[in-house]
Short mmCIF file of C-alpha atoms in Angstrom, two decimals:
data_model
loop_
_atom_site.label_atom_id
_atom_site.label_comp_id
_atom_site.label_asym_id
_atom_site.label_seq_id
_atom_site.Cartn_x
_atom_site.Cartn_y
_atom_site.Cartn_z
CA UNK A 14 0.10 -0.38 -0.11
CA UNK A 15 1.28 3.21 -0.98
CA UNK A 16 1.82 5.67 1.63
CA UNK A 17 2.97 8.50 0.76
CA UNK A 18 6.18 10.62 2.00
CA UNK A 19 7.87 14.36 2.34
CA UNK A 20 11.18 14.63 4.16
CA UNK A 21 11.30 18.32 6.10
CA UNK A 22 14.07 20.06 5.77
CA UNK A 23 15.14 20.14 9.00
CA UNK A 24 13.63 17.21 10.17
CA UNK A 25 17.75 15.74 10.07
CA UNK A 26 19.10 18.13 12.47
CA UNK A 27 16.35 17.01 14.21
CA UNK A 28 16.85 13.85 14.42
CA UNK A 29 20.92 13.94 14.75
CA UNK A 30 20.59 15.64 18.34
CA UNK A 31 17.57 14.09 18.79
CA UNK A 32 19.69 10.96 19.42
CA UNK A 33 22.88 12.86 20.93
CA UNK A 34 20.57 13.85 24.08
CA UNK A 35 17.61 11.19 24.36
CA UNK A 36 20.30 8.14 23.46
CA UNK A 37 22.68 9.26 24.38
CA UNK A 38 22.10 10.50 27.33
CA UNK A 39 18.85 10.29 28.93
CA UNK A 40 17.88 6.70 27.61
CA UNK A 41 21.09 6.02 29.02
CA UNK A 42 20.13 7.39 31.97
CA UNK A 43 16.53 6.00 31.99
CA UNK A 44 17.59 1.96 32.41
CA UNK A 45 20.03 2.79 34.72
CA UNK A 46 17.67 4.61 37.63
CA UNK A 47 16.00 1.67 40.08
CA UNK A 48 11.60 2.59 39.19
CA UNK A 49 11.54 3.92 42.80
CA UNK A 50 13.30 7.04 41.51
CA UNK A 51 11.30 7.87 39.84
CA UNK A 52 7.68 9.41 41.36
CA UNK A 53 3.83 10.03 40.47
CA UNK A 54 4.38 12.82 37.59
CA UNK A 55 2.05 15.82 38.79
CA UNK A 56 -1.50 16.82 36.96
CA UNK A 57 0.77 19.04 33.76
CA UNK A 58 -1.26 22.11 35.63
CA UNK A 59 0.48 22.24 38.48
CA UNK A 60 4.20 21.82 37.25
CA UNK A 61 6.27 24.69 38.34
CA UNK A 62 7.02 27.65 36.29
CA UNK A 63 9.84 28.07 36.02
CA UNK A 64 9.34 31.82 33.89
CA UNK A 65 11.25 33.68 36.18
CA UNK A 66 14.07 31.57 35.57
CA UNK A 67 14.05 31.53 31.49
CA UNK A 68 13.81 35.38 32.26
CA UNK A 69 17.01 36.13 33.99
CA UNK A 70 18.55 33.00 31.10
CA UNK A 71 17.66 35.09 27.97
CA UNK A 72 20.03 37.12 27.27
CA UNK A 73 22.79 34.86 29.00
CA UNK A 74 21.70 31.88 27.47
CA UNK A 75 18.51 32.55 25.35
CA UNK A 76 20.35 35.99 22.94
CA UNK A 77 24.44 35.37 23.44
CA UNK A 78 26.00 34.44 20.64
CA UNK A 79 26.86 30.35 20.37
CA UNK A 80 30.05 30.14 20.20
CA UNK A 81 29.95 31.70 24.01
CA UNK A 82 27.08 29.92 25.36
CA UNK A 83 28.71 26.26 23.80
CA UNK A 84 31.72 27.61 26.36
CA UNK A 85 29.52 28.56 28.90
CA UNK A 86 29.17 25.08 32.03
CA UNK A 87 26.39 23.35 33.00
CA UNK A 88 24.32 26.07 36.65
CA UNK A 89 22.14 25.18 38.97
CA UNK A 90 18.80 26.83 40.43
CA UNK A 91 16.47 26.77 42.96
CA UNK A 92 12.15 27.14 41.94
CA UNK A 93 10.70 29.17 44.42
CA UNK A 94 8.98 26.32 44.93
CA UNK A 95 11.88 24.26 45.31
CA UNK A 96 12.59 22.64 42.12
CA UNK A 97 15.73 22.48 41.13
CA UNK A 98 17.20 23.15 37.09
CA UNK A 99 20.11 22.47 36.15
CA UNK A 100 20.49 25.23 32.85
CA UNK A 101 23.52 23.09 30.45
CA UNK A 102 24.18 22.50 26.55
CA UNK A 103 23.86 20.10 24.11
CA UNK A 104 25.88 20.80 20.79
CA UNK A 105 25.99 18.99 17.51
CA UNK A 106 26.91 19.68 13.93
CA UNK A 107 25.07 21.57 13.35
CA UNK A 108 23.32 23.29 16.45
CA UNK A 109 23.04 23.11 19.62
CA UNK A 110 20.42 22.63 22.90
CA UNK A 111 20.09 25.26 25.71
CA UNK A 112 18.72 22.16 27.89
CA UNK A 113 16.74 23.48 31.57
CA UNK A 114 16.05 20.25 32.91
CA UNK A 115 14.40 19.29 35.38
CA UNK A 116 15.49 16.70 38.75
CA UNK A 117 14.17 13.46 38.61
CA UNK A 118 12.42 12.94 42.15
CA UNK A 119 15.97 14.11 44.12
CA UNK A 120 18.20 11.83 42.76
CA UNK A 121 21.29 14.83 41.41
CA UNK A 122 20.56 13.52 37.39
CA UNK A 123 18.73 15.63 35.66
CA UNK A 124 18.18 13.46 32.22
CA UNK A 125 16.16 16.65 30.38
CA UNK A 126 12.76 14.10 30.15
CA UNK A 127 11.85 14.95 33.54
CA UNK A 128 8.29 16.87 33.92
CA UNK A 129 9.23 19.81 33.32
CA UNK A 130 11.67 19.91 31.70
CA UNK A 131 12.13 22.94 28.62
CA UNK A 132 15.14 22.58 25.44
CA UNK A 133 15.87 25.80 22.98
CA UNK A 134 17.51 24.74 20.43
CA UNK A 135 19.43 26.44 17.80
CA UNK A 136 21.58 27.10 14.61
CA UNK A 137 25.56 26.51 15.46
CA UNK A 138 26.38 28.87 12.17
CA UNK A 139 23.86 31.94 12.99
CA UNK A 140 22.74 31.34 16.53
CA UNK A 141 18.47 31.20 15.40
CA UNK A 142 16.92 29.78 17.41
CA UNK A 143 15.02 26.19 15.39
CA UNK A 144 12.55 24.73 17.49
CA UNK A 145 11.15 24.69 21.70
CA UNK A 146 10.85 21.53 23.40
CA UNK A 147 8.38 21.41 26.61
CA UNK A 148 8.35 17.17 28.41
CA UNK A 149 4.57 17.50 30.18
CA UNK A 150 5.27 13.81 31.53
CA UNK A 151 8.67 12.09 32.75
CA UNK A 152 9.33 9.97 29.78
CA UNK A 153 11.68 11.00 26.47
CA UNK A 154 8.46 10.52 23.81
CA UNK A 155 6.14 12.86 25.16
CA UNK A 156 6.67 15.76 24.42
CA UNK A 157 5.26 19.21 22.86
CA UNK A 158 7.09 21.06 20.62
CA UNK A 159 6.85 25.10 19.07
CA UNK A 160 8.56 26.15 16.17
CA UNK A 161 8.35 29.25 14.83
CA UNK A 162 5.94 30.95 12.31
CA UNK A 163 5.44 34.51 11.58
CA UNK A 164 6.33 36.84 13.39
CA UNK A 165 3.59 37.48 15.85
CA UNK A 166 3.00 32.61 15.17
CA UNK A 167 4.54 29.85 16.37
CA UNK A 168 3.45 26.20 15.74
CA UNK A 169 2.65 23.46 18.42
CA UNK A 170 3.01 20.07 17.82
CA UNK A 171 2.07 17.49 20.25
CA UNK A 172 4.53 13.91 19.78
CA UNK A 173 3.45 10.46 21.66
CA UNK A 174 5.76 7.79 20.99
CA UNK A 175 7.27 9.21 17.00
CA UNK A 176 3.10 10.47 16.32
CA UNK A 177 1.78 13.61 16.10
CA UNK A 178 -1.57 14.30 17.40
CA UNK A 179 -1.47 17.68 17.42
CA UNK A 180 0.50 18.92 13.63
CA UNK A 181 1.65 22.70 12.57
CA UNK A 182 -1.20 23.57 14.61
CA UNK A 183 -1.14 28.27 15.00
CA UNK A 184 -0.40 29.61 17.57
CA UNK A 185 -1.57 32.81 18.01
CA UNK A 186 1.89 33.61 19.72
CA UNK A 187 6.15 34.86 19.09
CA UNK A 188 7.94 32.21 18.71
CA UNK A 189 10.43 34.56 21.06
CA UNK A 190 7.85 35.52 23.28
CA UNK A 191 7.93 31.41 24.57
CA UNK A 192 11.06 32.36 25.42
CA UNK A 193 9.18 33.90 29.06
CA UNK A 194 5.52 32.51 28.81
CA UNK A 195 4.54 31.14 31.18
CA UNK A 196 3.86 27.31 30.57
CA UNK A 197 0.37 26.85 30.56
CA UNK A 198 0.03 29.71 29.02
CA UNK A 199 0.62 29.01 25.32
CA UNK A 200 -0.59 25.91 25.77
CA UNK A 201 -4.31 27.65 26.65
CA UNK A 202 -3.30 29.75 23.44
CA UNK A 203 -3.95 26.00 21.83
CA UNK A 204 -8.20 26.14 23.44
CA UNK A 205 -9.24 22.55 23.04
CA UNK A 206 -6.76 21.25 19.99
CA UNK A 207 -3.85 20.48 22.59
CA UNK A 208 -5.12 17.08 23.59
CA UNK A 209 -4.53 17.00 28.04
CA UNK A 210 -5.57 13.97 28.84
CA UNK A 211 -2.05 12.21 26.83
CA UNK A 212 -0.08 13.21 29.70
CA UNK A 213 -2.44 13.03 32.68
CA UNK A 214 -2.63 8.96 32.83
CA UNK A 215 -3.83 8.35 36.52
CA UNK A 216 -2.32 4.00 37.47
CA UNK A 217 -4.41 3.32 40.09
CA UNK A 218 -7.14 2.86 36.34
CA UNK A 219 -4.27 0.00 35.35
CA UNK A 220 -4.38 -1.66 38.65
CA UNK A 221 -6.11 -4.41 35.83
CA UNK A 222 -3.19 -4.89 33.92
CA UNK A 223 -0.72 -4.56 35.91
CA UNK A 224 -2.13 -7.46 37.89
CA UNK A 225 -2.39 -9.93 34.64
CA UNK A 226 1.30 -8.92 33.30
CA UNK A 227 1.90 -10.65 36.65
CA UNK A 228 0.33 -13.30 36.91
CA UNK A 229 0.58 -14.22 33.07
CA UNK A 230 3.80 -14.04 34.59
CA UNK A 231 3.70 -16.74 36.97
CA UNK A 232 2.50 -19.80 34.76
CA UNK A 233 4.14 -18.99 32.70
CA UNK A 234 7.35 -20.95 33.31
CA UNK A 235 4.92 -24.26 33.34
CA UNK A 236 4.45 -23.34 29.43
CA UNK A 237 5.86 -24.89 25.94
CA UNK A 238 6.38 -23.72 22.84
CA UNK A 239 4.78 -26.40 19.87
CA UNK A 240 3.84 -26.08 16.44
CA UNK A 241 0.07 -25.71 15.20
CA UNK A 242 -0.18 -26.67 19.65
CA UNK A 243 -3.30 -25.51 21.25
CA UNK A 244 -5.65 -26.44 24.05
CA UNK A 245 -9.45 -28.02 23.68
CA UNK A 246 -12.37 -27.23 25.86
CA UNK A 247 -11.67 -30.17 27.45
CA UNK A 248 -7.85 -29.28 29.13
CA UNK A 249 -6.26 -31.15 26.31
CA UNK A 250 -3.51 -30.62 24.31
CA UNK A 251 -4.49 -31.13 21.34
CA UNK A 252 -3.55 -29.67 17.19
CA UNK A 253 -5.38 -26.78 15.58
CA UNK A 254 -5.85 -28.25 12.49
CA UNK A 255 -7.37 -31.72 13.76
CA UNK A 256 -8.17 -31.30 16.99
CA UNK A 257 -5.83 -34.99 17.46
CA UNK A 258 -3.58 -35.08 20.35
CA UNK A 259 0.03 -33.83 21.13
CA UNK A 260 0.99 -37.06 22.98
CA UNK A 261 0.17 -39.33 19.74
CA UNK A 262 2.50 -37.18 17.70
CA UNK A 263 6.32 -36.64 19.18
CA UNK A 264 8.93 -34.96 16.52
CA UNK A 265 11.44 -34.64 17.52
CA UNK A 266 13.17 -31.33 18.31
CA UNK A 267 9.41 -30.50 19.70
CA UNK A 268 7.96 -31.45 23.37
CA UNK A 269 6.22 -33.67 24.37
CA UNK A 270 2.95 -30.83 24.99
CA UNK A 271 2.68 -27.41 23.82
CA UNK A 272 1.61 -23.88 22.10
CA UNK A 273 2.09 -21.52 18.70
CA UNK A 274 0.96 -17.99 19.30
CA UNK A 275 -2.53 -18.26 18.12
CA UNK A 276 -3.25 -21.81 20.86
CA UNK A 277 -2.20 -19.11 23.79
CA UNK A 278 -3.56 -16.22 22.46
CA UNK A 279 -6.94 -18.55 23.38
CA UNK A 280 -4.74 -19.05 26.44
CA UNK A 281 -4.94 -15.90 27.80
CA UNK A 282 -8.29 -15.28 26.79
CA UNK A 283 -9.26 -19.12 28.60
CA UNK A 284 -8.11 -17.77 31.51
CA UNK A 285 -9.17 -14.72 31.66
CA UNK A 286 -12.89 -16.11 30.92
CA UNK A 287 -12.26 -18.82 32.98
CA UNK A 288 -13.05 -17.35 36.51
CA UNK A 289 -16.21 -16.92 35.12
CA UNK A 290 -17.47 -19.75 33.12
CA UNK A 291 -15.66 -22.21 34.54
CA UNK A 292 -14.61 -23.09 31.17
CA UNK A 293 -12.87 -23.29 28.37
CA UNK A 294 -13.59 -22.33 25.24
CA UNK A 295 -13.96 -25.36 22.12
CA UNK A 296 -12.08 -24.77 19.32
CA UNK A 297 -13.08 -25.33 16.00
CA UNK A 298 -15.75 -22.23 16.43
CA UNK A 299 -12.72 -19.72 16.72
CA UNK A 300 -11.37 -21.31 13.31
CA UNK A 301 -14.77 -20.08 11.35
CA UNK A 302 -14.61 -16.56 9.51
CA UNK A 303 -16.05 -13.73 11.63
CA UNK A 304 -16.83 -10.54 9.36
CA UNK A 305 -16.12 -9.25 6.47
CA UNK A 306 -12.61 -9.98 4.62
CA UNK A 307 -11.16 -11.08 1.71
CA UNK A 308 -12.35 -10.21 -1.30
CA UNK A 309 -14.70 -12.40 -4.55
CA UNK A 310 -10.13 -13.04 -5.36
CA UNK A 311 -9.11 -13.97 -2.34
CA UNK A 312 -11.89 -16.72 -1.75
CA UNK A 313 -10.33 -19.40 -4.47
CA UNK A 314 -6.97 -19.35 -2.27
CA UNK A 315 -8.69 -19.51 1.46
CA UNK A 316 -8.83 -23.09 1.57
CA UNK A 317 -5.70 -23.34 0.15
CA UNK A 318 -3.31 -20.95 1.78
CA UNK A 319 -5.66 -19.60 4.73
CA UNK A 320 -4.50 -16.13 4.68
CA UNK A 321 -6.84 -15.42 6.97
CA UNK A 322 -6.21 -17.19 9.50
CA UNK A 323 -4.82 -15.33 12.29
CA UNK A 324 -7.67 -12.49 12.11
CA UNK A 325 -10.52 -14.83 12.17
CA UNK A 326 -9.21 -16.61 15.13
CA UNK A 327 -8.08 -13.28 16.98
CA UNK A 328 -11.91 -11.91 16.42
CA UNK A 329 -13.50 -14.80 17.64
CA UNK A 330 -11.57 -15.71 21.08
CA UNK A 331 -12.39 -11.19 21.16
CA UNK A 332 -16.17 -11.62 20.64
CA UNK A 333 -16.75 -14.20 23.19
CA UNK A 334 -14.71 -11.88 25.66
CA UNK A 335 -16.91 -9.13 24.95
CA UNK A 336 -20.30 -11.15 25.24
CA UNK A 337 -19.01 -12.91 29.44
CA UNK A 338 -17.12 -9.72 29.77
CA UNK A 339 -19.64 -7.23 29.17
CA UNK A 340 -22.90 -7.73 27.15
CA UNK A 341 -23.36 -10.01 23.60
CA UNK A 342 -24.10 -7.14 22.54
CA UNK A 343 -19.77 -6.49 23.33
CA UNK A 344 -19.36 -9.34 19.92
CA UNK A 345 -19.90 -7.68 17.51
CA UNK A 346 -17.09 -6.76 15.22
CA UNK A 347 -17.83 -2.72 15.93
CA UNK A 348 -17.25 -3.45 19.73
CA UNK A 349 -14.41 -5.52 19.15
CA UNK A 350 -11.87 -4.48 16.49
CA UNK A 351 -10.31 -0.87 17.41
CA UNK A 352 -10.20 1.37 14.03
CA UNK A 353 -9.98 4.13 15.19
CA UNK A 354 -6.29 6.41 15.54
CA UNK A 355 -6.20 9.87 16.49
CA UNK A 356 -2.99 10.50 14.61
CA UNK A 357 -2.01 10.98 11.02
CA UNK A 358 1.82 11.62 10.41
CA UNK A 359 4.34 9.48 11.82
CA UNK A 360 8.19 10.49 12.31
CA UNK A 361 10.21 6.40 10.88
CA UNK A 362 13.80 6.44 12.36
CA UNK A 363 16.21 4.42 10.69
CA UNK A 364 19.79 4.49 10.63
CA UNK A 365 19.76 6.74 7.55
CA UNK A 366 18.17 9.55 9.30
CA UNK A 367 15.13 10.64 10.58
CA UNK A 368 11.48 10.46 8.28
CA UNK A 369 8.35 12.14 8.56
CA UNK A 370 4.95 9.95 6.57
CA UNK A 371 1.17 10.60 6.85
CA UNK A 372 -0.03 8.08 8.25
CA UNK A 373 -3.41 6.28 6.89
CA UNK A 374 -4.58 4.99 9.58
CA UNK A 375 -7.14 1.52 9.71
CA UNK A 376 -7.10 0.21 6.96
CA UNK A 377 -9.56 -3.26 5.87
CA UNK A 378 -8.41 -5.89 5.29
CA UNK A 379 -5.51 -5.34 6.84
CA UNK A 380 -5.43 -2.50 10.57
CA UNK A 381 -2.37 -0.28 11.08
CA UNK A 382 0.44 0.01 9.70
CA UNK A 383 3.35 -1.28 12.25
CA UNK A 384 5.35 1.92 12.49
CA UNK A 385 2.37 3.81 13.65
CA UNK A 386 1.67 1.19 16.53
CA UNK A 387 3.87 2.37 19.29
CA UNK A 388 1.58 5.63 19.91
CA UNK A 389 -1.75 4.02 18.62
CA UNK A 390 -1.08 1.79 21.67
CA UNK A 391 0.04 4.77 23.87
CA UNK A 392 -3.66 6.71 23.11
CA UNK A 393 -4.95 3.72 23.50
CA UNK A 394 -4.81 2.85 27.10
CA UNK A 395 -5.59 6.47 28.05
CA UNK A 396 -8.67 6.53 26.40
CA UNK A 397 -10.07 2.56 27.04
CA UNK A 398 -8.11 0.92 30.23
CA UNK A 399 -9.26 -2.22 32.04
CA UNK A 400 -8.43 -3.58 27.71
CA UNK A 401 -5.43 -5.84 25.94
CA UNK A 402 -5.03 -6.48 22.72
CA UNK A 403 -4.83 -9.08 20.31
CA UNK A 404 -2.72 -8.09 17.07
CA UNK A 405 -2.76 -10.60 13.92
CA UNK A 406 0.56 -9.16 12.45
CA UNK A 407 -0.34 -9.83 8.09
CA UNK A 408 2.34 -7.94 5.42
CA UNK A 409 1.57 -9.27 1.28
CA UNK A 410 2.60 -12.92 0.95
CA UNK A 411 3.19 -14.82 -2.40
CA UNK A 412 6.46 -15.39 -4.10
CA UNK A 413 6.16 -13.45 -7.80
CA UNK A 414 7.81 -15.82 -9.38
CA UNK A 415 9.96 -19.46 -9.67
CA UNK A 416 10.94 -20.81 -11.59
CA UNK A 417 7.60 -23.61 -11.92
CA UNK A 418 5.36 -21.10 -12.34
CA UNK A 419 7.26 -18.23 -13.86
CA UNK A 420 3.98 -15.93 -13.62
CA UNK A 421 4.57 -15.98 -9.54
CA UNK A 422 1.75 -16.86 -7.39
CA UNK A 423 -0.77 -14.67 -6.78
CA UNK A 424 -0.29 -12.19 -3.79
CA UNK A 425 -2.71 -12.40 -0.94
CA UNK A 426 -2.55 -11.01 2.00
CA UNK A 427 -1.70 -13.42 5.09
CA UNK A 428 -3.27 -13.70 8.56
CA UNK A 429 0.60 -14.86 9.35
CA UNK A 430 1.23 -14.28 13.33
CA UNK A 431 -0.79 -13.18 16.23
CA UNK A 432 0.90 -11.66 19.77
CA UNK A 433 -0.62 -9.98 22.91
CA UNK A 434 0.02 -6.62 23.31
CA UNK A 435 -0.61 -4.88 26.46
CA UNK A 436 0.04 -1.37 26.98
CA UNK A 437 -0.80 0.36 30.77
CA UNK A 438 1.12 2.86 32.94
CA UNK A 439 2.87 1.56 35.98
CA UNK A 440 2.86 2.08 39.38
CA UNK A 441 4.75 4.98 38.54
CA UNK A 442 2.74 6.49 36.27
CA UNK A 443 5.04 5.53 33.07
CA UNK A 444 3.97 3.58 29.87
CA UNK A 445 5.04 0.29 28.45
CA UNK A 446 3.89 -2.32 26.88
CA UNK A 447 4.05 -6.34 27.00
CA UNK A 448 4.37 -8.47 24.66
CA UNK A 449 3.38 -11.62 25.07
CA UNK A 450 3.51 -14.79 22.22
CA UNK A 451 3.96 -17.92 21.13
CA UNK A 452 4.35 -19.33 25.25
CA UNK A 453 6.21 -16.53 25.34
CA UNK A 454 6.91 -13.09 26.82
CA UNK A 455 9.34 -11.68 23.95
CA UNK A 456 12.88 -10.21 25.13
CA UNK A 457 14.24 -8.89 22.15
CA UNK A 458 18.23 -6.68 21.44
CA UNK A 459 17.38 -3.45 21.62
CA UNK A 460 15.29 -0.72 24.12
CA UNK A 461 12.36 -2.41 25.65
CA UNK A 462 11.01 -6.11 23.90
CA UNK A 463 8.36 -4.19 21.95
CA UNK A 464 10.69 -1.87 19.83
CA UNK A 465 11.57 -5.81 18.72
CA UNK A 466 8.33 -6.50 17.99
CA UNK A 467 8.57 -4.15 15.85
CA UNK A 468 11.51 -4.44 14.13
CA UNK A 469 10.88 -7.93 14.07
CA UNK A 470 7.77 -6.74 11.27
CA UNK A 471 9.01 -3.38 9.49
CA UNK A 472 6.69 -2.92 6.31
CA UNK A 473 3.55 -5.28 8.50
CA UNK A 474 0.14 -4.34 8.97
CA UNK A 475 -1.57 -5.41 12.36
CA UNK A 476 -5.47 -5.73 13.22
CA UNK A 477 -6.17 -5.10 16.77
CA UNK A 478 -8.88 -7.41 18.51
CA UNK A 479 -9.83 -5.52 21.84
CA UNK A 480 -10.70 -7.67 25.41
CA UNK A 481 -11.83 -6.34 28.20
CA UNK A 482 -9.56 -7.53 32.14
CA UNK A 483 -10.96 -6.61 34.84
CA UNK A 484 -6.95 -8.83 37.20
CA UNK A 485 -8.50 -12.08 37.32
CA UNK A 486 -6.34 -15.13 35.88
CA UNK A 487 -7.24 -18.26 35.92
CA UNK A 488 -6.32 -20.46 32.61
#
């Protein structure tokens, strides 16, 4: 599916500075600091104002020549309310940042993304300002950004995990006025177009997800992976395709009993429903077609290639969960399938540079492009607490040409893998996505397991089916 891509004039510079500030210094600190240091963030409207400090820094830091600013040593200031701020400069080849870094919970560390931190970026060549970035939560991937627009206007972006919830919103404030303006006044000028709810998650709302994650983790050591494996309604390990007992067919390199990705997703949903129903779900109904999918072109290939197996499986599981945990009305496709998204652009990162790309959102027979999955899950965690998501990963498959078939096989969209995604905020208010798949909690190279999950499927799509959770889990 073609996606319109454009590269902004300054985006490569932004990536260079972001990579320096966030990945080199801030993210290293994020991984090293114990979780207990991350106190709950305050509501955005109660962040201690630092505009008086910024007024005192305007001439000596914000307007001073690049050479003199780059030679400055870090300064430490204490606000009237007791908050501590380190003022420092960070530089790359073409730009430098003046960072007003808030202290992270009495740790004597100033990572640059602690709640309330304020960062001005300027050009090294002429000192011209290019953007101001504000961190309303203690999260390096959640920020508000202002950019120059005209003599009396600036533009505002709101970015959540590389998804632009707000992009290029004009505000009736000159860019340099932001140097000294209280942050709340700047945000107030955006009116109801500033999505404040995405910065004020209440960790208490996610107790059920945290209990669910802990319960699943505790039971994972008892599980093994086996191709085509699942547990039927009698509690026996069987093969999904034939329903025969796994014990009857021992294969080299395979455990005697186990679950594949589909069987594991069923095990998860069974564990959610069994405390209420006392039963396990039967397998055959989960393989039945559910809702609209495919067309006249794909229909002849359903028996040979079963392209929609993963989609049907997830929808049927979610439908049953919705009916049991909510009401029969919640078994309908429009209730279980995620189809809304609050952003139209995302930033993709690669060694070749950053690109801001248009994001089409939900596509029929595909779902969401994986490049927008992280910001989507963040917004879903805010908008729909107490839910997990069955992710049906899919892409177009089929060899274009082969020696025996020079015309190539038809390229069909194949739903080939299922994962369980749990977006939530931990007890300290930090956003997390836990990934369970194929009888394991996945762990990959990269900053987080979810980062690895995304990098494993570049260019793929994910269809999401929502499943309520209430904290009980007994498979």
